[in-house]
Short mmCIF file of C-alpha atoms and ligand atoms in Angstrom, two decimals:
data_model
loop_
_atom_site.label_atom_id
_atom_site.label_comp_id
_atom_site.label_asym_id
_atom_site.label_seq_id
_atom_site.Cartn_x
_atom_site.Cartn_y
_atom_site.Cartn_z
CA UNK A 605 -10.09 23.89 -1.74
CA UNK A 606 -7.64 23.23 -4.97
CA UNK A 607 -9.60 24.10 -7.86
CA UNK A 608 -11.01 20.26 -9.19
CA UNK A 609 -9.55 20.55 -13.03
CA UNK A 610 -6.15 18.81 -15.14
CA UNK A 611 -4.71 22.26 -16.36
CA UNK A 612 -1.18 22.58 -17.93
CA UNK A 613 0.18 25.77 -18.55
CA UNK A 614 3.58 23.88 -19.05
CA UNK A 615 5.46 21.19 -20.14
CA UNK A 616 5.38 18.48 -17.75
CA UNK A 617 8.05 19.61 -15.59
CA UNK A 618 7.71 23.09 -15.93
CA UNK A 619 10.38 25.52 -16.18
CA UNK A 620 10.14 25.81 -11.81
CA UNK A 621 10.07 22.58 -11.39
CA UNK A 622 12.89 21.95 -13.33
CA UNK A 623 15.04 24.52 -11.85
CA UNK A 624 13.99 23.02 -8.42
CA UNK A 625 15.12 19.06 -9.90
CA UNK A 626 18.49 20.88 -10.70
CA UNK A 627 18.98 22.08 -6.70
CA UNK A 628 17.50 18.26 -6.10
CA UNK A 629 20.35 16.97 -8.13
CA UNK A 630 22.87 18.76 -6.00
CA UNK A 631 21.77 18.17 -2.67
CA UNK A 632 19.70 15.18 -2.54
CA UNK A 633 21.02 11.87 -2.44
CA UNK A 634 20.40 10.07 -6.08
CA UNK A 635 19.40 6.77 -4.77
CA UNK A 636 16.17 8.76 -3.68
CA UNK A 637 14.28 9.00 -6.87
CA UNK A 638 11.35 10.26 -8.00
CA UNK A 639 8.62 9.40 -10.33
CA UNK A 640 7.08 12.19 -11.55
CA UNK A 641 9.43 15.70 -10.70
CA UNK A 642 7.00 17.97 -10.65
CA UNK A 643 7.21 20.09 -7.53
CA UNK A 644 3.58 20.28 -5.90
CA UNK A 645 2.88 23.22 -3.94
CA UNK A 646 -1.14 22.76 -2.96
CA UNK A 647 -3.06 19.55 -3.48
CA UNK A 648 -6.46 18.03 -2.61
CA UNK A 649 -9.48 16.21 -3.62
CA UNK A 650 -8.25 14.33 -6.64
CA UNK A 651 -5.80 17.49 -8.05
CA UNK A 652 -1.84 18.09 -6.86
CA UNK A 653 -1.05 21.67 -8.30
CA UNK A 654 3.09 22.13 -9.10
CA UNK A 655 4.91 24.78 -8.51
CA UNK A 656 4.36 25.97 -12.66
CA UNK A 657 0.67 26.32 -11.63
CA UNK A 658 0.36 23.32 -13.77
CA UNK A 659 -2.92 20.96 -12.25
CA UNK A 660 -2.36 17.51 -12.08
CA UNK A 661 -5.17 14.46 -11.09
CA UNK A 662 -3.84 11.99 -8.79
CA UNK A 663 -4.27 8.39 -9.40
CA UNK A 664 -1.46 7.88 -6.90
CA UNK A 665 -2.97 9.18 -3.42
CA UNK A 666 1.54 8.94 -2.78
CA UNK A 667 1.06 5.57 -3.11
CA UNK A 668 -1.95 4.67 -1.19
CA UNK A 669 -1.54 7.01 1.65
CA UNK A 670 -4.01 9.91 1.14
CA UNK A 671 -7.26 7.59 0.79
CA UNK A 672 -9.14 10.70 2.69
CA UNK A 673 -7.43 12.77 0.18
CA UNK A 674 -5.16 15.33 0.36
CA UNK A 675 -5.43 18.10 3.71
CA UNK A 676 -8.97 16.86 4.43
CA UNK A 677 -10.87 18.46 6.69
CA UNK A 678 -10.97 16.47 9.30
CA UNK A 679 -7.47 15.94 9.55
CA UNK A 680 -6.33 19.51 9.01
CA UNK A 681 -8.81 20.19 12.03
CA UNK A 682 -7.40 17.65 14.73
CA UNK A 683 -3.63 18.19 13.61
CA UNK A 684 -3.75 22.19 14.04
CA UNK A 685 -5.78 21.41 17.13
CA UNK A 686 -3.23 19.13 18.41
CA UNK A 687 -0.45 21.59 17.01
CA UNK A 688 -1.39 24.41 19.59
CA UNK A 689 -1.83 22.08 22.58
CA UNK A 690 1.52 19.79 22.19
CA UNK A 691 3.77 18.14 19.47
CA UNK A 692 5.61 15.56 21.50
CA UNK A 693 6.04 14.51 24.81
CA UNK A 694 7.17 10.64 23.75
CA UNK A 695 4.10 8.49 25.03
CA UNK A 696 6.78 5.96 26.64
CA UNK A 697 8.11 8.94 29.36
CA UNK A 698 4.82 10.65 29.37
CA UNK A 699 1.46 9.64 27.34
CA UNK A 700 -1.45 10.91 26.02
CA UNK A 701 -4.96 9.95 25.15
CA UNK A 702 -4.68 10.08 21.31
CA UNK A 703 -2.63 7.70 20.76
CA UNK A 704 -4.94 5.04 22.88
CA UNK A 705 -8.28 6.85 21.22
CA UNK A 706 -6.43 5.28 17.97
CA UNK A 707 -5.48 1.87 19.53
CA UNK A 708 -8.83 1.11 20.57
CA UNK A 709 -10.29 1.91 16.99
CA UNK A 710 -7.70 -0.29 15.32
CA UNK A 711 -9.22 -2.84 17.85
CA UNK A 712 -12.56 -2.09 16.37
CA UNK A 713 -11.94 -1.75 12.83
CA UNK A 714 -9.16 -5.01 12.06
CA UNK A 715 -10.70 -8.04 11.19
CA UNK A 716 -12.21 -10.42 14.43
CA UNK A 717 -13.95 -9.60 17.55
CA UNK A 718 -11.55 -11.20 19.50
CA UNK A 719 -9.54 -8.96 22.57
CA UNK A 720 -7.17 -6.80 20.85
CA UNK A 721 -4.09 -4.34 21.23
CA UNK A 722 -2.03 -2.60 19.52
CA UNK A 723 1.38 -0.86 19.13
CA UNK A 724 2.12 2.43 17.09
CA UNK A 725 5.35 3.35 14.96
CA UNK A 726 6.35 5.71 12.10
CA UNK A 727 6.89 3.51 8.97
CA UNK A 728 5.13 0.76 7.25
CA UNK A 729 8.52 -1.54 7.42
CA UNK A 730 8.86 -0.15 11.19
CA UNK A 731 5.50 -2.37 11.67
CA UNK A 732 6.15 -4.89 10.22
CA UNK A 733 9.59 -5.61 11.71
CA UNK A 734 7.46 -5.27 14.82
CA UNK A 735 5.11 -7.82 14.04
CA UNK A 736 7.89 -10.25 13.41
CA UNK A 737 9.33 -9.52 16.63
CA UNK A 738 5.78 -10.23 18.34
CA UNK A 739 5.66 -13.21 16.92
CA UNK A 740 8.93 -14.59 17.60
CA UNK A 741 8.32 -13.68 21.83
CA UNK A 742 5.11 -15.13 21.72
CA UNK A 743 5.76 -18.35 19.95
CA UNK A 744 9.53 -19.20 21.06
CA UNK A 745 10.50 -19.76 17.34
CA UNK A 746 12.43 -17.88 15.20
CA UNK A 747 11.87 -18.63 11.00
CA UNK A 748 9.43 -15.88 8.89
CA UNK A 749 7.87 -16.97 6.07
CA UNK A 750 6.98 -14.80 3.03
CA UNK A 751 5.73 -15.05 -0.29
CA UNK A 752 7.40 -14.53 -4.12
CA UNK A 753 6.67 -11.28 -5.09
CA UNK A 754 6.22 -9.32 -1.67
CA UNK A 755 7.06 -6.05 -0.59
CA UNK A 756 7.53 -5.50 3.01
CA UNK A 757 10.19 -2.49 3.19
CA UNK A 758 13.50 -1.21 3.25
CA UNK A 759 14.79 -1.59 6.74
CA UNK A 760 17.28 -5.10 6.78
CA UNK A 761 14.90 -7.24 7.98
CA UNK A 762 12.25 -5.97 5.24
CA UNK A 763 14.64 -5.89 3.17
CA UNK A 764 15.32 -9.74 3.32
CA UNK A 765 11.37 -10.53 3.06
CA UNK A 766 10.68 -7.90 0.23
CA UNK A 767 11.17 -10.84 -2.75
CA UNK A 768 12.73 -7.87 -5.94
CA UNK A 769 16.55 -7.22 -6.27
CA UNK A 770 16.11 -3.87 -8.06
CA UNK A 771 15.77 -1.07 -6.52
CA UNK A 772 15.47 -2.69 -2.90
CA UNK A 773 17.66 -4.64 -2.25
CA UNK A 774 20.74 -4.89 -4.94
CA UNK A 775 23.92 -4.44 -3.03
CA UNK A 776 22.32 -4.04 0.45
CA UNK A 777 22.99 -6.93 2.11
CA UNK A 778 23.97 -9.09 3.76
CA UNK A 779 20.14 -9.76 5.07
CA UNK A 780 18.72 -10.71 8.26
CA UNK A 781 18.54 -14.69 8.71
CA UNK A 782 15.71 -16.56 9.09
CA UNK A 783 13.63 -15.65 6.46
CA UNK A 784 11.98 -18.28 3.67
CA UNK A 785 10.05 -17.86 0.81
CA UNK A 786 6.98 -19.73 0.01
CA UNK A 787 5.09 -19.60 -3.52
CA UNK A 788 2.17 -17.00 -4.02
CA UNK A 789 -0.74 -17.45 -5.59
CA UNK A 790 -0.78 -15.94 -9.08
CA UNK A 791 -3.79 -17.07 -10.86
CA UNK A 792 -2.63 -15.11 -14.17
CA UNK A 793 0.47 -16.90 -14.16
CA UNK A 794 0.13 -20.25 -11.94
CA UNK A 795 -3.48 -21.28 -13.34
CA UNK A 796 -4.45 -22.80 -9.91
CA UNK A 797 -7.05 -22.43 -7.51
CA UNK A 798 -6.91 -20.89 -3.86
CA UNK A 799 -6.84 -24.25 -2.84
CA UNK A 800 -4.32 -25.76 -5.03
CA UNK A 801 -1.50 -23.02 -4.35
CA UNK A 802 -2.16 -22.82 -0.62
CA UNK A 803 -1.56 -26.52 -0.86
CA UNK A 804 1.76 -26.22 -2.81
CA UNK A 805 2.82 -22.87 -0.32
CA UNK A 806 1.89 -25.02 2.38
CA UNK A 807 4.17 -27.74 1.46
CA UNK A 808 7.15 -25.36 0.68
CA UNK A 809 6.76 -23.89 3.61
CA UNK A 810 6.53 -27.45 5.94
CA UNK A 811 9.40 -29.60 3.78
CA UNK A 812 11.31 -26.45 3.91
CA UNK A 813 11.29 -24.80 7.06
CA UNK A 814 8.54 -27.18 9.22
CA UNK A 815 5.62 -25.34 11.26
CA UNK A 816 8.24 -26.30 14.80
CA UNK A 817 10.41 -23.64 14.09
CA UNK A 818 7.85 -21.15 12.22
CA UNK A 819 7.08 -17.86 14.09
CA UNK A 820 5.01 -16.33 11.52
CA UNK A 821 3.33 -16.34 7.76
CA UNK A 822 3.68 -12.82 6.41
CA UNK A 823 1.57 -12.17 3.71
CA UNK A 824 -0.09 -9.03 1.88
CA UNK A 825 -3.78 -10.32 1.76
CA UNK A 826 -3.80 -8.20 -1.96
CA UNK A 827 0.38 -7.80 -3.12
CA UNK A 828 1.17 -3.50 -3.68
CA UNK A 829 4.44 -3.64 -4.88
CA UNK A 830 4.70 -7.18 -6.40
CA UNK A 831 1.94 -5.97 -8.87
CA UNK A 832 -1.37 -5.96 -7.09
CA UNK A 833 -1.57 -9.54 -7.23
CA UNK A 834 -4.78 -10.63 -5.81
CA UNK A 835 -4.31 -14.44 -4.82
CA UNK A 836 -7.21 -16.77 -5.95
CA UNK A 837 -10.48 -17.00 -3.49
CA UNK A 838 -9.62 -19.77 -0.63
CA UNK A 839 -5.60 -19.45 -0.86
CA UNK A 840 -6.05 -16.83 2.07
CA UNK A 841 -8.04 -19.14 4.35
CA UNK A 842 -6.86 -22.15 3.63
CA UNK A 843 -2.84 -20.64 4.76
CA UNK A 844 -5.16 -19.03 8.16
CA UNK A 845 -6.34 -22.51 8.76
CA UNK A 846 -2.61 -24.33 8.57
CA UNK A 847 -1.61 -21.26 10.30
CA UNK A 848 -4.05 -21.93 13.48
CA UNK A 849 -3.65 -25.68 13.19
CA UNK A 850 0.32 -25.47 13.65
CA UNK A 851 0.38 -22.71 16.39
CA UNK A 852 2.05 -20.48 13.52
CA UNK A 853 1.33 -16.64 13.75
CA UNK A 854 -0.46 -15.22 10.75
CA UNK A 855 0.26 -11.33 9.72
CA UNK A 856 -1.48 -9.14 7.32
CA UNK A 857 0.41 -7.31 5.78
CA UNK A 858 -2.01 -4.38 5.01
CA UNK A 859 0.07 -1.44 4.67
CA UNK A 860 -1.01 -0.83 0.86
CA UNK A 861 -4.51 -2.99 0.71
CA UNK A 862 -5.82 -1.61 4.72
CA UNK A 863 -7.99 1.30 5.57
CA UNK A 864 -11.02 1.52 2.92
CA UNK A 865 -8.97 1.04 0.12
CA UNK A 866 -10.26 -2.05 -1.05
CA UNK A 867 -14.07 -1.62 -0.37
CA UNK A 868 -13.66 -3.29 3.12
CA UNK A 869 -11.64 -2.05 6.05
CA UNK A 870 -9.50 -4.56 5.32
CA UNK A 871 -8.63 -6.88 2.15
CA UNK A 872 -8.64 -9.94 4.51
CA UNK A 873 -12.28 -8.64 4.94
CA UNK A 874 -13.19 -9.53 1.54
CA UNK A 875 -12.50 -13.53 2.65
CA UNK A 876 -13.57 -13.44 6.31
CA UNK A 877 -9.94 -14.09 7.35
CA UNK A 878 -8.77 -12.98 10.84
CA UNK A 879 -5.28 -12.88 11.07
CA UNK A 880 -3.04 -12.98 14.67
CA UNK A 881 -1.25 -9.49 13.43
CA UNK A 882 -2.67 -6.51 11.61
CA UNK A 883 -0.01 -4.23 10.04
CA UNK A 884 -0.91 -0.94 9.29
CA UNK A 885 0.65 2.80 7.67
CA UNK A 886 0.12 4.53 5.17
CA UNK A 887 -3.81 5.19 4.90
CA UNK A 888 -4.40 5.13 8.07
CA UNK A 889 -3.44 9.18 9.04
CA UNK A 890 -4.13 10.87 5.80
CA UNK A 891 -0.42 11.64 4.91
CA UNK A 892 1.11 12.28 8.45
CA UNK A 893 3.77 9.40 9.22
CA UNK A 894 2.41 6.64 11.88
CA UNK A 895 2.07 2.62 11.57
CA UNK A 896 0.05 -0.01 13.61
CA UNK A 897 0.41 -3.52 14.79
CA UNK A 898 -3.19 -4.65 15.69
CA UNK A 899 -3.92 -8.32 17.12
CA UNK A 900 -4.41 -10.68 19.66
CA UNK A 901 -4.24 -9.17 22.82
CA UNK A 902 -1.87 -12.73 24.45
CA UNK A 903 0.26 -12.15 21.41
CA UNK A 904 0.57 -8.38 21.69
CA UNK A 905 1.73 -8.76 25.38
CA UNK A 906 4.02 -11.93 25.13
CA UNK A 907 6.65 -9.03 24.86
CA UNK A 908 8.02 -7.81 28.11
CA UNK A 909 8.03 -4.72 29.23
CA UNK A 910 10.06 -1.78 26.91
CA UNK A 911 10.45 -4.09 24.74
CA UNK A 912 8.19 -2.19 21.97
CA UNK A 913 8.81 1.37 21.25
CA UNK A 914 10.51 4.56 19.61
CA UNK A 915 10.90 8.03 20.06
CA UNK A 916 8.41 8.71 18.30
CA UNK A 917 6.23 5.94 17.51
CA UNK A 918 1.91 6.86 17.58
CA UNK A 919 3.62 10.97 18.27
CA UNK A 920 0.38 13.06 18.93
CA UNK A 921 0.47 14.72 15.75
CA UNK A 922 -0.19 11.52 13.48
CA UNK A 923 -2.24 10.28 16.18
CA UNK A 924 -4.71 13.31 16.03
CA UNK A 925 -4.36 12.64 12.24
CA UNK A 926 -5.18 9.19 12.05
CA UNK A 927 -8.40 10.08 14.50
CA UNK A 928 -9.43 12.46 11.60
CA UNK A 929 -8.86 9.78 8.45
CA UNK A 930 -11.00 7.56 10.52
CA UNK A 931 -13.39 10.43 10.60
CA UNK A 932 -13.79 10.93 7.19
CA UNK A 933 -13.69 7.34 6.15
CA UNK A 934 -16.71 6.94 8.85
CA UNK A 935 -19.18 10.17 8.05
CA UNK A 936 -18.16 9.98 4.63
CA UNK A 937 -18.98 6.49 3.46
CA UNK A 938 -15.71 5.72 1.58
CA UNK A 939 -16.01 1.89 1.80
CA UNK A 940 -19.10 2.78 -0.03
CA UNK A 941 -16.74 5.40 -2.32
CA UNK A 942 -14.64 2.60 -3.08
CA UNK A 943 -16.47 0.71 -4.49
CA UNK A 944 -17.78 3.25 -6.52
CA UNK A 945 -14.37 3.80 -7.75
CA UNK A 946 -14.30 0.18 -8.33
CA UNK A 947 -17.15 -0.06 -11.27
CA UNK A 948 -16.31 3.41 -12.39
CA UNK A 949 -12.81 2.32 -13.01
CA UNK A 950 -13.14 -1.07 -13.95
CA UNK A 951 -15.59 -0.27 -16.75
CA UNK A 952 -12.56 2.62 -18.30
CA UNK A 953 -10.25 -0.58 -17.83
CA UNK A 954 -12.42 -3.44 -19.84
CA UNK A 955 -12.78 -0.76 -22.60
CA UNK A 956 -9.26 -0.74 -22.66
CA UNK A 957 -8.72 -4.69 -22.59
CA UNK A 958 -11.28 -4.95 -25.23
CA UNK A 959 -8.67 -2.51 -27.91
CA UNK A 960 -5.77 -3.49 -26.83
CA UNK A 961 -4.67 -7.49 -26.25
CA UNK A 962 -1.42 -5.94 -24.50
CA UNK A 963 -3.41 -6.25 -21.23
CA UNK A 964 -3.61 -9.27 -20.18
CA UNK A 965 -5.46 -9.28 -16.55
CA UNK A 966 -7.71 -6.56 -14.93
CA UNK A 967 -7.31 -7.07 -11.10
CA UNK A 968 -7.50 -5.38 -7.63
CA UNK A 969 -10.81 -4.34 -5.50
CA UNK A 970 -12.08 -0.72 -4.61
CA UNK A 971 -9.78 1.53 -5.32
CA UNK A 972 -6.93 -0.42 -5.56
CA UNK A 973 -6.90 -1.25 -9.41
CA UNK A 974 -4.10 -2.84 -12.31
CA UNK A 975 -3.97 -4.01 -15.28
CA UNK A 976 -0.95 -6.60 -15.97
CA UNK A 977 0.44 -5.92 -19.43
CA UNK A 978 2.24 -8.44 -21.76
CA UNK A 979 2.94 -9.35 -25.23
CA UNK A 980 -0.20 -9.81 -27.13
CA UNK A 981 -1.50 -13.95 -26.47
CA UNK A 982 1.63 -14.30 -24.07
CA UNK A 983 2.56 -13.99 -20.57
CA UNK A 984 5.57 -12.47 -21.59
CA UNK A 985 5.75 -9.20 -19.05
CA UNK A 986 5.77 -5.66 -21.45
CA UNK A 987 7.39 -3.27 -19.26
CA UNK A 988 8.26 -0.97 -21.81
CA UNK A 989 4.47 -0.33 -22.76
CA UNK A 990 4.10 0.29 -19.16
CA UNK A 991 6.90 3.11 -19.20
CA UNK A 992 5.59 4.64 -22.10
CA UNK A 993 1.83 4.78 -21.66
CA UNK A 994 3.22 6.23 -18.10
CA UNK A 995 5.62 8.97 -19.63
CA UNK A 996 2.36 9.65 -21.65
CA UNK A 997 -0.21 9.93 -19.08
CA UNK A 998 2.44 11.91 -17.14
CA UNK A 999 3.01 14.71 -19.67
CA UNK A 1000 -0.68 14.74 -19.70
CA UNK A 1001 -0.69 15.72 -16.01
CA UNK A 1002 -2.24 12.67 -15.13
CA UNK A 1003 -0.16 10.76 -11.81
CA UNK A 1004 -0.02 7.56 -12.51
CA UNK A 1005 2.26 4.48 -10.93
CA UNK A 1006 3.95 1.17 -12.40
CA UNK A 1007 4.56 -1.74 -10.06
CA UNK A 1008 5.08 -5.86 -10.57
CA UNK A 1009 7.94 -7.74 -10.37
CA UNK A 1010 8.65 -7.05 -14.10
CA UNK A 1011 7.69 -3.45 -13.84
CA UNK A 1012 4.56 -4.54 -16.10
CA UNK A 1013 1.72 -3.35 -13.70
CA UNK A 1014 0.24 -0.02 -14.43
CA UNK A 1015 -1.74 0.40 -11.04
CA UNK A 1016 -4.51 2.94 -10.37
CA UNK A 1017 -4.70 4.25 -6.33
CA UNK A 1018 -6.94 7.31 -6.72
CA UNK A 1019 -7.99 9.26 -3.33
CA UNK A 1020 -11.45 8.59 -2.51
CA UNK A 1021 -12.22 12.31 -2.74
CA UNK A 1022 -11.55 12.31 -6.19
CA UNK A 1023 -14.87 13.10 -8.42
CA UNK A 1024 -16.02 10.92 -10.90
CA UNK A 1025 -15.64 14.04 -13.52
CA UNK A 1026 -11.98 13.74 -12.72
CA UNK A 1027 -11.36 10.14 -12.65
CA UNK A 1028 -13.59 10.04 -15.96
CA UNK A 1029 -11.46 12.21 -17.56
CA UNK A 1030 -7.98 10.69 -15.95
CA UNK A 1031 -9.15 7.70 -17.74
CA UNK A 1032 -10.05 9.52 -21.21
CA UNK A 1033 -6.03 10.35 -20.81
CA UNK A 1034 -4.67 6.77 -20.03
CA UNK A 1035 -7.02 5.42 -22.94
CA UNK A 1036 -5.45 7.75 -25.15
CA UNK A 1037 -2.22 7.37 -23.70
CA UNK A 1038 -2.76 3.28 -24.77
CA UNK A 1039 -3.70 4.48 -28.51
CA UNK A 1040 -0.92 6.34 -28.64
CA UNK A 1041 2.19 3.83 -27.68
CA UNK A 1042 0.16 1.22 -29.29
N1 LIG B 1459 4.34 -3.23 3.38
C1 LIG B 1459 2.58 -3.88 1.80
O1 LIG B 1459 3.21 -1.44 0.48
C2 LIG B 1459 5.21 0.43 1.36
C3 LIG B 1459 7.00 1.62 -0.81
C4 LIG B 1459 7.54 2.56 -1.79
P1 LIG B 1459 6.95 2.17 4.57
N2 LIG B 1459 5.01 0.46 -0.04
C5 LIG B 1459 5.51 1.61 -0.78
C6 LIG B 1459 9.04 2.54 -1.82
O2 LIG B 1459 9.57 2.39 -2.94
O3 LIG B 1459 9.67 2.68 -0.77
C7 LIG B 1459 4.88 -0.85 2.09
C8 LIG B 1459 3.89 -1.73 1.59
C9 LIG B 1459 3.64 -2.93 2.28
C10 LIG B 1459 5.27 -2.42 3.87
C11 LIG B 1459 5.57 -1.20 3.25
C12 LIG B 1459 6.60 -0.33 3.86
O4 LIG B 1459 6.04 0.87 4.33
O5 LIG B 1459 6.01 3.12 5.27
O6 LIG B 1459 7.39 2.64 3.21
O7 LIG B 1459 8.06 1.73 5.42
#
């Protein structure tokens, strides 16, 4: 197990990192970027150790992915299992029993007790292009309606419902047709109540596009990208109700806010909303690539035949993974964890708010925390505090991540095998870190 301590022994990158950036810069396409260039060689629990020996604490997880944390037990234990017995025999020529061992938890585990299926692919936006095709053979309609500030990938259809220019989508298009946006709610910056700003998405959404030629509502139950933007209680079931009123398919996208993250399973949890369409990744195999669309078993079959699939979509690798997250999330009690994280963090974060009027909104659930910052009695977006109490915390070996639609969002995704020692002392860091650019 990586020893559980923030150690530098370097600068932050170190002198092998650096050198390994350089061979980056000549052989790695620039558009891929990178955060944070340290090089890790080992990581686990809450630590990722770089290639200078340097120990850094994750408030990352690689975005949301290794909620189990890094190599954990149960997953290193099914995949090297499933490594000596086969890697791939493509479950559409010839299947296996992992990869319906994981369909029929996602049938357990996604919101409603309704029949359900599901179908298994590599990425996040490989799901949720799925979803949209579901939706589209089971309703006869064609339009897609998302919300201001989503994130939904980088494939072309993604692309076109992912709301931000910069980095996605600026000079990438043209975009797949079809596609409308609706208003989100934003109760930092709109003021309204679930209620009110389903009612004004709701009219958007039927003066501008009109429920007879809607597929399906798209919507991140809590926003990842966009800035963690947690719409105000009722705006979720008030869209499910329109939704199941005007034979429109609802999708979760819960690629960022699924799998324990949150507290719940699911972030629609938190509301009692059961959407048509579950999109999973990320979370859901402890760092090996696979991706889920969970729902309603008539809507999961409207598609004929072949007509769902990939090479090597729900391979038995990620499957056997996935079987061991589930594990861990299950013996381990990491909804419980979660929330843990939750009041642990939270109470680093009001301490925070209360010195510094730069942050303007605590918000998120479990583990999936942000602070919103802007100018001082404003809701003028400071993304240049952002970027410099990250550079700080970063030289400070502390992994920490920006998001928002103004890059204003300093968001905190911690593993849920992280100790509170760590995250106690992460959070020392990005207090000082706050002092320090103030
Ligand atoms: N839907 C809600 O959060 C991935 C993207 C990072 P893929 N978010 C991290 C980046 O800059 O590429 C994401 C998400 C939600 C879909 C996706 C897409 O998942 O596995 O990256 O395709």
């Amino acid at each position: 197990m990586t020893q559980q301590v923030r150690r530098l022994v370097t600068d932050i990158p170190g002198p092998r990192s650096l050198e390994m950036l350089d061979r980056k810069k000549s052989y790695v396409a620039d558009g891929v970027g990178t955060t944070l260039p340290v090089f890790v060689v080992e990581a686990g629990g809450g630590v990722l150790v770089d290639a200078d020996g340097n120990h850094l604490i994750d408030l990352g997880s690689g975005i949301a992915v290794t909620t189990v944390g890094n190599s954990a037990p149960a997953v290193v234990r099914n995949v090297a299992a499933q490594l000596e017995a086969f890697t791939h025999t493509c479950f559409m020529v010839t299947p296996y029993a992992g990869y319906v061992d994981v369909a029929e938890k996602l049938a357990q585990l996604t919101p409603g007790d309704h029949a359900k299926k599901s179908a298994l692919f590599n990425s996040g936006a490989e799901a949720v292009e799925n979803a949209v095709k579901i939706a589209r053979a089971a309703t006869g309609k064609d339009a897609v309606v998302v919300f201001d500030h989503a994130y939904h990938g980088r494939t072309n259809l993604t692309m076109a419902m992912t709301a931000k220019n910069m980095p996605y989508k600026h000079g990438f298009g043209p975009f797949a047709g079809e596609v409308y946006r609706a208003p989100m709610s934003y109760p930092l910056r709109d003021g309204l109540s679930g209620a009110e700003a389903a009612a004004r998405a709701i009219d958007v959404i039927d003066k501008q596009v009109g429920a007879t030629n809607l597929a399906c509502v798209v919507i991140e139950p809590i926003q990842g990208e966009g800035g963690f933007v947690v719409p105000a209680d009722g705006f979720l079931p008030a869209l499910a109700a329109w939704c199941r009123d005007n034979d429109v398919v609802l999708v979760a996208d819960e690629i960022q806010s699924g799998f324990c993250r949150t507290g719940d399973w699911f972030a629609s949890d938190h509301e009692g909303v059961v959407p048509d369409l579950v999109t999973t990744a990320k979370g859901i195999a402890g760092g090996l690539p696979l991706a889920a669309v969970t729902g309603r078993a008539e809507l999961m079959d409207a598609v004929h035949v072949g007509g769902l699939g990939g090479t090597y979509g729900g391979n038995p690798l990620a499957c056997a993974a996935a079987l061991g997250a589930i594990e861990e999330m299950e013996t381990h009690d990491l909804l419980g964890r979660a929330r843990e994280v939750e009041a642990l963090v939270r109470r680093r974060l009001e301490k925070i708010a209360a010195d510094h009027p730069v942050v303007a909104e605590i918000r998120g659930r479990g583990a999936m925390l942000a602070i919103e910052l802007c100018r001082p009695g404003t809701l003028e977006p400071d993304a240049a505090r952002a970027a410099a109490v990250s550079v700080y915390c970063h030289r400070s070996g502390v992994v920490t991540l920006t998001c928002g639609t103004w890059g204003n969002v300093f968001r905190f995704l911690p593993p849920l095998s992280i100790s509170d020692e760590l995250l106690e002392e992460a959070f020392d860091v990005v207090a000082e870190a706050f002092a320090a650019t103030a």
